[in-house]
CSV table of C-alpha atoms and ligand atoms in Angstrom, one decimal:
chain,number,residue,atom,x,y,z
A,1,UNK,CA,-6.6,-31.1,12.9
A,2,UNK,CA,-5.7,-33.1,9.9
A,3,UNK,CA,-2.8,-33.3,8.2
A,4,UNK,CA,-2.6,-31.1,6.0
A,5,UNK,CA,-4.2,-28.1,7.2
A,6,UNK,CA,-0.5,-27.1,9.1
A,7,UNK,CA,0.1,-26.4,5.5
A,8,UNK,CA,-1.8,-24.0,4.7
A,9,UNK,CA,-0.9,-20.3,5.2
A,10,UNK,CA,-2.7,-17.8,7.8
A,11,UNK,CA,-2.6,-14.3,6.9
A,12,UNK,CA,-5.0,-11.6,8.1
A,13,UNK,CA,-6.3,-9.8,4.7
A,14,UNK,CA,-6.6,-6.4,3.7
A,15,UNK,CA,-10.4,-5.5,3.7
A,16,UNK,CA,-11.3,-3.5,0.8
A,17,UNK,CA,-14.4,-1.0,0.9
A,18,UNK,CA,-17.8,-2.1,0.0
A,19,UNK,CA,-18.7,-1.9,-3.7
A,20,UNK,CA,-22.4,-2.1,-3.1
A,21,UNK,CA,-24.3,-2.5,-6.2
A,22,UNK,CA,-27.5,0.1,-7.2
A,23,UNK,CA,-29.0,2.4,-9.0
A,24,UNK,CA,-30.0,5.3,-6.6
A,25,UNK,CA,-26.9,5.1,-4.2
A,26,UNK,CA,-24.4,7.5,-3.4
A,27,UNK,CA,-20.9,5.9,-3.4
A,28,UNK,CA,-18.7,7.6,-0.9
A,29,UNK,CA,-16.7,5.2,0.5
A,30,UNK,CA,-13.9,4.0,-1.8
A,31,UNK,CA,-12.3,7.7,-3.1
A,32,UNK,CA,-12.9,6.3,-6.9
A,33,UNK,CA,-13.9,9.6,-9.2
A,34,UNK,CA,-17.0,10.6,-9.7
A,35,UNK,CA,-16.1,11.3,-13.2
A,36,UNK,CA,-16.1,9.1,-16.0
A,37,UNK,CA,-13.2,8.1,-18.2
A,38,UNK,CA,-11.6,10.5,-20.8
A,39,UNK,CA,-13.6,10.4,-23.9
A,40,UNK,CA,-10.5,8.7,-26.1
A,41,UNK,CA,-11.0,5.9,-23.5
A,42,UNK,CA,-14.9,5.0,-24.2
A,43,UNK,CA,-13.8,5.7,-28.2
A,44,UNK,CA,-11.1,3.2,-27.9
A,45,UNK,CA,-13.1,0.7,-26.1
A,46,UNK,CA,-15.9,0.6,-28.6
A,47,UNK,CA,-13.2,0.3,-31.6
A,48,UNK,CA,-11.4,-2.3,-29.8
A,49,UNK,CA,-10.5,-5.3,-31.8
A,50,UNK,CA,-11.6,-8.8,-29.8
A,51,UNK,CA,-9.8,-10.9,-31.9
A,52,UNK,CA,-6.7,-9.4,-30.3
A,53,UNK,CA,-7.5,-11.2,-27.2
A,54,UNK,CA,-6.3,-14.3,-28.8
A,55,UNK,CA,-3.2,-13.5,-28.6
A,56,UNK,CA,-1.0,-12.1,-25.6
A,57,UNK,CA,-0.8,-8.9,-24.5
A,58,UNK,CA,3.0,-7.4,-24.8
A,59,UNK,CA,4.8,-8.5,-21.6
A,60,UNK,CA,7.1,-4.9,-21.4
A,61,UNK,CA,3.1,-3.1,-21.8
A,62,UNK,CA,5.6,-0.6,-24.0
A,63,UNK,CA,3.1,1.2,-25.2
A,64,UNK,CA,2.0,3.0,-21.7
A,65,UNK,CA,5.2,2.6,-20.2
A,66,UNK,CA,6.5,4.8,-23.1
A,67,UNK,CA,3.3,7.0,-23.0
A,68,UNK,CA,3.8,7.4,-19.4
A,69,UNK,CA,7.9,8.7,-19.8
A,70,UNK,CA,7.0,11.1,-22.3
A,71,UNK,CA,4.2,12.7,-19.9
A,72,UNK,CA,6.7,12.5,-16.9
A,73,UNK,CA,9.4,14.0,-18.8
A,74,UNK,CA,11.7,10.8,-18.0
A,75,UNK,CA,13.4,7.7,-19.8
A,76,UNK,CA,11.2,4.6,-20.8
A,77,UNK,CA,13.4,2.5,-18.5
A,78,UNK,CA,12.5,4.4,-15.7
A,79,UNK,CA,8.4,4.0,-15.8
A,80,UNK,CA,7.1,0.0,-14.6
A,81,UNK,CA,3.0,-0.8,-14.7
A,82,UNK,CA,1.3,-3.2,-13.2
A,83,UNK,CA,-2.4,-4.1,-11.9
A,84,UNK,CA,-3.2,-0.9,-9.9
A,85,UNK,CA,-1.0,0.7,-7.7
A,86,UNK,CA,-1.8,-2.0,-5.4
A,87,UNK,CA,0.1,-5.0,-7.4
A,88,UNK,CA,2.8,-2.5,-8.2
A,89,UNK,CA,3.3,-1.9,-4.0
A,90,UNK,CA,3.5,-5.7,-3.7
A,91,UNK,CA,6.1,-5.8,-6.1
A,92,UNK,CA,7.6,-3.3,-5.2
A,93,UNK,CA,7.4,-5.0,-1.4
A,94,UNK,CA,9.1,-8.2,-2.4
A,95,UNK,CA,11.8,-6.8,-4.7
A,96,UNK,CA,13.5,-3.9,-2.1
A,97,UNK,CA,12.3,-4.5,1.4
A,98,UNK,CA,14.7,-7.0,1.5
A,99,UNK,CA,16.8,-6.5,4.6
A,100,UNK,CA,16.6,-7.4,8.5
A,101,UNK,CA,16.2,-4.4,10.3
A,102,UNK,CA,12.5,-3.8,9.7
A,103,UNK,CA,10.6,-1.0,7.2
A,104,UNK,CA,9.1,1.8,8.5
A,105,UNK,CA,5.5,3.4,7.9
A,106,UNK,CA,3.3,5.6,9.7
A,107,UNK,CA,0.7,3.8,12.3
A,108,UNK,CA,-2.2,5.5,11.0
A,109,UNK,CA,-2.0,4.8,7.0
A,110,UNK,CA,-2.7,2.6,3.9
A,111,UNK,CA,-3.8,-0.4,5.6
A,112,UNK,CA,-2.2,-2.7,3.2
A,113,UNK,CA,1.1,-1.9,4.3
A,114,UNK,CA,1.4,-3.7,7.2
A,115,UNK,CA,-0.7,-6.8,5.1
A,116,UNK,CA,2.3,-6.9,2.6
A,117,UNK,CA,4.9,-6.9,5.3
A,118,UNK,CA,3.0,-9.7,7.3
A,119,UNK,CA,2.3,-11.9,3.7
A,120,UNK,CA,6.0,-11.2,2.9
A,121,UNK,CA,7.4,-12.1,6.4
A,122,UNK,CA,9.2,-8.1,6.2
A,123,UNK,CA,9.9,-6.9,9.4
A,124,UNK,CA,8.2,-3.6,10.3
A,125,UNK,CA,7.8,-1.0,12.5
A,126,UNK,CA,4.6,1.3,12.4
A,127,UNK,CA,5.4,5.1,13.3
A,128,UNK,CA,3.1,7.3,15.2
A,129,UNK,CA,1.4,10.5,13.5
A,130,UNK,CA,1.4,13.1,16.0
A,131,UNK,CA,-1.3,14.3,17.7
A,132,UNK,CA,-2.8,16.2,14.4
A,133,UNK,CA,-1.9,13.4,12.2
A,134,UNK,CA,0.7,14.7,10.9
A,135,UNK,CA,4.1,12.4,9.6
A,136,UNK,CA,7.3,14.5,11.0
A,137,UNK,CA,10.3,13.6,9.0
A,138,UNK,CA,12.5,13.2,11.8
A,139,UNK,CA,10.5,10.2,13.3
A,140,UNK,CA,11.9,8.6,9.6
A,141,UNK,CA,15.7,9.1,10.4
A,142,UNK,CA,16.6,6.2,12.3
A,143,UNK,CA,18.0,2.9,11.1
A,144,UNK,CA,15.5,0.8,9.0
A,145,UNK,CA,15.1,-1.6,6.0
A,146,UNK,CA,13.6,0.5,3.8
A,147,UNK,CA,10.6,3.7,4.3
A,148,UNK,CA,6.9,3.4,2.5
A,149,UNK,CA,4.2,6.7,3.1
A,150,UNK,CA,1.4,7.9,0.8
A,151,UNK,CA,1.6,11.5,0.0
A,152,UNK,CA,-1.4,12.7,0.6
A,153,UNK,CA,-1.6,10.3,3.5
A,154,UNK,CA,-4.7,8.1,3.7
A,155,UNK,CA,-7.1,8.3,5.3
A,156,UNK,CA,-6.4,11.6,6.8
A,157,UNK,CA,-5.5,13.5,3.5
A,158,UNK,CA,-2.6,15.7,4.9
A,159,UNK,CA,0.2,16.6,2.5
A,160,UNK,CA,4.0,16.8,3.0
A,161,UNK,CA,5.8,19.1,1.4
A,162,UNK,CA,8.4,18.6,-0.9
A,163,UNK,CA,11.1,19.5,1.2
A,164,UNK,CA,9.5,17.4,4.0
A,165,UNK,CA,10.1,14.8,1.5
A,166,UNK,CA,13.2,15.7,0.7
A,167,UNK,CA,14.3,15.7,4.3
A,168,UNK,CA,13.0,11.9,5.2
A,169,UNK,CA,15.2,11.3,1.7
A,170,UNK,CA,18.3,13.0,2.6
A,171,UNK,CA,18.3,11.1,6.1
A,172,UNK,CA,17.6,7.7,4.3
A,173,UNK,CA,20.2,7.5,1.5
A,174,UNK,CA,21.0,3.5,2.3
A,175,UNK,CA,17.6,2.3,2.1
A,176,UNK,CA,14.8,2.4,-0.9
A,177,UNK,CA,12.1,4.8,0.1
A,178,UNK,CA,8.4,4.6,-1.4
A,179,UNK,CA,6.4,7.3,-2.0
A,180,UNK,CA,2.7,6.4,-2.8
A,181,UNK,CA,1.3,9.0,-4.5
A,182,UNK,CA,-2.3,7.9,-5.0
A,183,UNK,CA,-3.8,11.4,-4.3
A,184,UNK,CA,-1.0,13.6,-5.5
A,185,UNK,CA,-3.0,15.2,-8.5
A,186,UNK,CA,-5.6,16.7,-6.3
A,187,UNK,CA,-3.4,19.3,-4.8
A,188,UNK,CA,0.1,18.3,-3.9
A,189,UNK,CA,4.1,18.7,-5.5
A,190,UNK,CA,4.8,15.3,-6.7
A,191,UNK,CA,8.6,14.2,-5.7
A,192,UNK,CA,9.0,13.1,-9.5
A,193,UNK,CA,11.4,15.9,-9.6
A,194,UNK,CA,13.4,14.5,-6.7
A,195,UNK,CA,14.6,11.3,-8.9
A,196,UNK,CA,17.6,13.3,-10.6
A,197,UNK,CA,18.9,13.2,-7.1
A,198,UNK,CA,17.9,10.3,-5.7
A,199,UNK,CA,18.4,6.6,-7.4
A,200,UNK,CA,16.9,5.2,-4.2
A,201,UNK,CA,13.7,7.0,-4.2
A,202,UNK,CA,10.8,5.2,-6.0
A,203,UNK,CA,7.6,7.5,-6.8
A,204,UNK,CA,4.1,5.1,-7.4
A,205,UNK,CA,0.8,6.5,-8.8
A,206,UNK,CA,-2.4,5.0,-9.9
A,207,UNK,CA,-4.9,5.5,-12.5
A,208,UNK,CA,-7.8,4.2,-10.1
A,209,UNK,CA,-8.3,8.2,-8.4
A,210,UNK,CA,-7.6,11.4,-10.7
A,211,UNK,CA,-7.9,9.4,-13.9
A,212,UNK,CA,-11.6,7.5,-13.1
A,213,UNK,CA,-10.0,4.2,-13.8
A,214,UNK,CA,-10.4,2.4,-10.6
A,215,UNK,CA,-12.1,-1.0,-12.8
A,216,UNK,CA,-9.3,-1.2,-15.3
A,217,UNK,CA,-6.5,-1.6,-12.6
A,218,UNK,CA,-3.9,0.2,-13.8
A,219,UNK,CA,-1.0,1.4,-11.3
A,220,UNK,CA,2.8,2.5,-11.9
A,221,UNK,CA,6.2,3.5,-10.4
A,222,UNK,CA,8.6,5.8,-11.4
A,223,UNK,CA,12.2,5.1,-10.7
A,224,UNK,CA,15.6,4.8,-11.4
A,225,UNK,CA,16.7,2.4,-14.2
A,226,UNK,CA,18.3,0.7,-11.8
A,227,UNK,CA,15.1,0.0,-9.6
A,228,UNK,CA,13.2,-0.7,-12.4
A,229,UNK,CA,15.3,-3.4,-13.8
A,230,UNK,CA,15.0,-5.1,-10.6
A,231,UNK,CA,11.6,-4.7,-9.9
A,232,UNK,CA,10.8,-6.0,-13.4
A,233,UNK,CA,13.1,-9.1,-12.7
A,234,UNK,CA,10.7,-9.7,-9.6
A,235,UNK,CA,7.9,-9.5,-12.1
A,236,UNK,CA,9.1,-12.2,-14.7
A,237,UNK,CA,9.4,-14.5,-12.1
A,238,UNK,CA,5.8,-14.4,-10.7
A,239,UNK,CA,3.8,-13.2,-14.2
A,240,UNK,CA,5.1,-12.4,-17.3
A,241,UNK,CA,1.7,-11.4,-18.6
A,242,UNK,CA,0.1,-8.9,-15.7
A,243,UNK,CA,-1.3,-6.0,-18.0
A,244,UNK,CA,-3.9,-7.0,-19.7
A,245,UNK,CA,-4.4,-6.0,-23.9
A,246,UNK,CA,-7.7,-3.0,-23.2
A,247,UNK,CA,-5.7,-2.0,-20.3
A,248,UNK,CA,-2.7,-1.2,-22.3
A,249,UNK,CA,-5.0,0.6,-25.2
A,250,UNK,CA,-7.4,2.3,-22.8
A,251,UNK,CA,-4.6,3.4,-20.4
A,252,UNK,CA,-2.5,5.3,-23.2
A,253,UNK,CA,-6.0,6.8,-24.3
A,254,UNK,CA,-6.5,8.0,-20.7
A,255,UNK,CA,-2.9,9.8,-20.4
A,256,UNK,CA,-3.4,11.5,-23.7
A,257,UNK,CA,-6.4,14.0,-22.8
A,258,UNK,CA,-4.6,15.9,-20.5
A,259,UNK,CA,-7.6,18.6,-20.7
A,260,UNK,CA,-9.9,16.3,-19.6
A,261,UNK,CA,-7.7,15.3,-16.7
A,262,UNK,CA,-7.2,18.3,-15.6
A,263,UNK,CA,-10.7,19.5,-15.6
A,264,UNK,CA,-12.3,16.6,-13.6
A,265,UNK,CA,-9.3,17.1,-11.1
A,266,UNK,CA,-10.0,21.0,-11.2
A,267,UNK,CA,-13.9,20.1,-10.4
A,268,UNK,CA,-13.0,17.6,-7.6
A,269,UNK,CA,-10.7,20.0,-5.7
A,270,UNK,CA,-13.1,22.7,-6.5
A,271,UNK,CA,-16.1,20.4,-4.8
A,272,UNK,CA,-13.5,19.5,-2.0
A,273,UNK,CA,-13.1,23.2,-1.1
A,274,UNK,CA,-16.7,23.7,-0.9
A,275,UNK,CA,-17.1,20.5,1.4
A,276,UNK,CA,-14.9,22.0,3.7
A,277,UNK,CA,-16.8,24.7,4.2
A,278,UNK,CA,-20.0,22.6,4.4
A,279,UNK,CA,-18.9,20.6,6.7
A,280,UNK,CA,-17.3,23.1,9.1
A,281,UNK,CA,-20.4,24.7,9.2
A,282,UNK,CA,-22.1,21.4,10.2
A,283,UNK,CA,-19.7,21.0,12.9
A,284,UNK,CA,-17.5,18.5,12.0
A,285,UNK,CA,-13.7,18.7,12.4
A,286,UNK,CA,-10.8,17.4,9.8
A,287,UNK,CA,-7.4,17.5,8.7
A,288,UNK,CA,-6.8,20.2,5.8
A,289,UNK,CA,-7.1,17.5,3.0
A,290,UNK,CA,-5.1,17.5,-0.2
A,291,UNK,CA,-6.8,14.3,-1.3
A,292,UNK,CA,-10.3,13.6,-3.1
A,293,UNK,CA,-11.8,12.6,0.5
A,294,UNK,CA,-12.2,14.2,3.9
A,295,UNK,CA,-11.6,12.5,7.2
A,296,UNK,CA,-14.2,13.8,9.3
A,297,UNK,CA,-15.5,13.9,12.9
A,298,UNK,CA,-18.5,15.3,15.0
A,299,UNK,CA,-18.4,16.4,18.3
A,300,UNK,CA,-22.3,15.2,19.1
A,301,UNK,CA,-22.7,12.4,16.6
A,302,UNK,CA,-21.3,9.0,17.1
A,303,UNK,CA,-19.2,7.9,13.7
A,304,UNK,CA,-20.5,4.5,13.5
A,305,UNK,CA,-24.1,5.4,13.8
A,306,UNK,CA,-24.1,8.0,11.2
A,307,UNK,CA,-22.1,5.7,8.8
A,308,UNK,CA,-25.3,2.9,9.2
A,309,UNK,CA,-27.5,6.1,9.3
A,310,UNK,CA,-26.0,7.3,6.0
A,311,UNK,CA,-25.9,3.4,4.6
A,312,UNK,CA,-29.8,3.3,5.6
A,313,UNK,CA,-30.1,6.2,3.3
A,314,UNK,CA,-27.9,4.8,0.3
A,315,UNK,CA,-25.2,7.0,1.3
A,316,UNK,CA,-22.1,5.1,1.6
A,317,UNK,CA,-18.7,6.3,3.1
A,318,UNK,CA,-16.0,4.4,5.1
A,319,UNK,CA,-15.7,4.0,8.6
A,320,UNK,CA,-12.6,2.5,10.1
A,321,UNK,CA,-12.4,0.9,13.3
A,322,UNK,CA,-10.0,0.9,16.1
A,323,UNK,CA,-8.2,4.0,18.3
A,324,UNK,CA,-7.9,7.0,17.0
A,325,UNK,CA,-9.9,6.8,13.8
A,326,UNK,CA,-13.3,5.4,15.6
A,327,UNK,CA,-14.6,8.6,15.7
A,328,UNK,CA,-14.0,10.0,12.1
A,329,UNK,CA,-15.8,9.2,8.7
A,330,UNK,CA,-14.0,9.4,5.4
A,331,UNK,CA,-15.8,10.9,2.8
A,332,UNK,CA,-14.5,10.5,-1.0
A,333,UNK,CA,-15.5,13.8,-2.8
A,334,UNK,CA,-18.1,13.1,-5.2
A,335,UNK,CA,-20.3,15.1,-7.7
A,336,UNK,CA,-21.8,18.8,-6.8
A,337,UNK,CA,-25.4,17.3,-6.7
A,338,UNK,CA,-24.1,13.8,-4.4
A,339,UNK,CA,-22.4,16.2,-1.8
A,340,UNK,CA,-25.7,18.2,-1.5
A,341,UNK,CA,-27.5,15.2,-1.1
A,342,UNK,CA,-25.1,14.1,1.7
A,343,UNK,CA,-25.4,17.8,3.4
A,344,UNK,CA,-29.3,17.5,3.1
A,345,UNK,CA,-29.1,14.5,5.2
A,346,UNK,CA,-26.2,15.4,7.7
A,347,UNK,CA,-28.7,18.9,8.5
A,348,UNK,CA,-31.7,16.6,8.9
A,349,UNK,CA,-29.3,13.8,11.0
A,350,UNK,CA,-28.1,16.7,13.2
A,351,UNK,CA,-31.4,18.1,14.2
A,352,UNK,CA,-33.3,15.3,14.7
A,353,UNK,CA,-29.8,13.8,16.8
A,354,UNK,CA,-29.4,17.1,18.9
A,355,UNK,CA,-33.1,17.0,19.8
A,356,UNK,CA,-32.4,13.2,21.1
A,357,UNK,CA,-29.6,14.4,23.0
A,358,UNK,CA,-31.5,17.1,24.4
A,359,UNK,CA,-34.4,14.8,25.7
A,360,UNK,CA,-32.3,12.0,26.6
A,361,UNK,CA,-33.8,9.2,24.5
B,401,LIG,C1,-6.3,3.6,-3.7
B,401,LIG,C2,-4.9,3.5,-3.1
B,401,LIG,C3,-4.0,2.6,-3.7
B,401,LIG,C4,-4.3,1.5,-4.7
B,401,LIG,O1,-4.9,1.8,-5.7
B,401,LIG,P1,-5.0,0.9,-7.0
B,401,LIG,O2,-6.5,0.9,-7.3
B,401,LIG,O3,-4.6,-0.5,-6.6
B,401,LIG,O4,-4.2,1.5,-8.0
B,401,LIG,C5,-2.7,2.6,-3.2
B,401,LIG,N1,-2.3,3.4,-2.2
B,401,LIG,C6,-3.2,4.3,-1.6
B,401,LIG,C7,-2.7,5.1,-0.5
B,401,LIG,C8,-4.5,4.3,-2.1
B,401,LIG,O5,-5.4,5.1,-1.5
């Protein structure tokens, strides 16, 4: 080993999903939306002037912050953006998880979780769902450094109520508490209206899912001034400069057609509901999901070999190893015509699969 190479940091990465390129396939795998961007976004973009990317971009990103108060209802020093929700997470990581009694997050979950607490050197503890994945409140009220859950949760797409979050709150008054709300447009009470009560909660959402913005990397929390002002201190001493100048335009373009938004959501949820249906009839099993995905299993079929089954067929979806997920598929919702593709196949798959069985091959 030379020198040198005791240097150099180990960490174990997050592995994001595939982002296969293609014309014919069917992307499943990485819950973007099927949907393209408002229509104000593609305007903006082609208006754009480049000669602005001399210069750069505002540091504060006012201009969405501000859009993004005024839609929320709350005070431009309570709204802080960053590059997806994922950048805002980190930030959000190394500013309050701060103490020595370790965080807490459910076991099964956002993967990158337990990646920030490892890069960060944050103690942790992961919390078991129960036995239908669900995250009980009262697993949250012991002693901890802090509390991070997505609401929906990924990848099983189960909601908690508001009071549910109100409850892991009320028993975690000393610590900061995260709610990652990456799925909360497609069906679920966003605790938003818990921040009058509670200047320890912080609320982040993305613009990657409900708002088809996944490539522009857009992500924000919503918090007290108070944790704002310290989570943008954490900011300017890392990068001044993290939204970019078309993020900044296009962003404020997408928060502004609130028809629009509400439509593609009202199709997705609408597609979901019908995939349910599908799917039961199929015979798969899966948590009642809130999200813009399914977390699916099948008695008969082996996950794994129906995800390279679907792959083979330019249907991609995500597969997660390890206990207690091996068995399940999770399926972003996509189009009307993409699902009946994917049903079309999953018929064929399960015929031709219950005949093996039968025969023993
Ligand atoms: C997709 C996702 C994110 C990150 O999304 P960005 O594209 O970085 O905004 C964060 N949390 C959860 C639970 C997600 O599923």
């Amino acid at each position: 080993m030379k020198g040198w190479e005791k240097n150099i940091r180990r960490v174990v990465p997050y592995v994001p999903g595939d982002q296969p390129a293609g014309e014919r396939l069917i992307k499943l795998n990485t819950n973007e939306n099927p949907y393209p961007p408002a229509p104000g976004v593609k305007r903006a973009l082609k208006e754009m002037d480049y000669d602005r990317l001399r210069k750069y971009p505002d540091p504060a990103s006012l201009a969405l912050t501000d859009c993004l108060a005024a839609y929320y209802g709350v005070e431009k020093d309570q709204v802080f953006v960053g590059v997806g929700s994922d950048d805002v997470l980190a930030m959000a990581f190394l500013t309050f998880f701060n103490s020595e009694k370790p965080i807490l997050f459910p076991d099964i979950s956002y993967s990158f979780y337990k990646v920030w607490a490892e890069l960060f050197e944050i103690p942790y503890e992961m919390v078991a769902l129960d036995e239908g994945f669900h995250i009980l409140p009262k697993d949250y009220y012991r002693e901890n450094g802090g509390v991070i859950f997505p609401n929906p949760n990924a990848p099983t797409g189960l909601l908690l109520g508001l009071e549910q979050v109100e409850d892991i709150l009320q028993h975690n008054q000393d610590v900061i508490v995260i709610v990652d709300e990456a799925y909360i447009d497609f069906g679920g009470r966003s605790a938003l209206s818990l921040l009058d009560r509670y200047e320890n909660l912080l609320v982040v959402q993305t613009f990657s899912k409900a708002r088809s913005m996944a490539g522009m990397r857009i992500g924000f929390a919503v918090g007290s001034p108070r944790l704002i002002r310290a989570i943008n201190d954490v900011k300017y001493s890392y990068n001044s400069y993290t939204m970019n100048m078309p993020s900044l335009i296009l962003g404020v373009e997408a928060v502004r057609d609130e028809a629009y938004f509400k439509e593609t959501v009202g199709k997705i949820v609408k597609t979901r509901e019908r995939a349910k249906e599908r799917l039961g009839q199929l015979g798969f099993t899966f948590p009642d999901s809130m999200a813009n995905f399914i977390f699916a299993k099948h008695e008969k079929a082996a996950a794994v070999r129906l995800f390279e089954a679907l792959k083979e067929r330019q249907i991609y979806v995500r597969y997660f190893a390890g206990p207690r997920l091996e068995n399940y598929l999770r399926i972003t919702i996509g189009t009307d015509e993409e699902m009946e593709e994917l049903y079309r196949f999953l018929e064929g798959y399960l015929e031709e699969d219950g005949w093996k069985a039968q025969k023993n091959i």
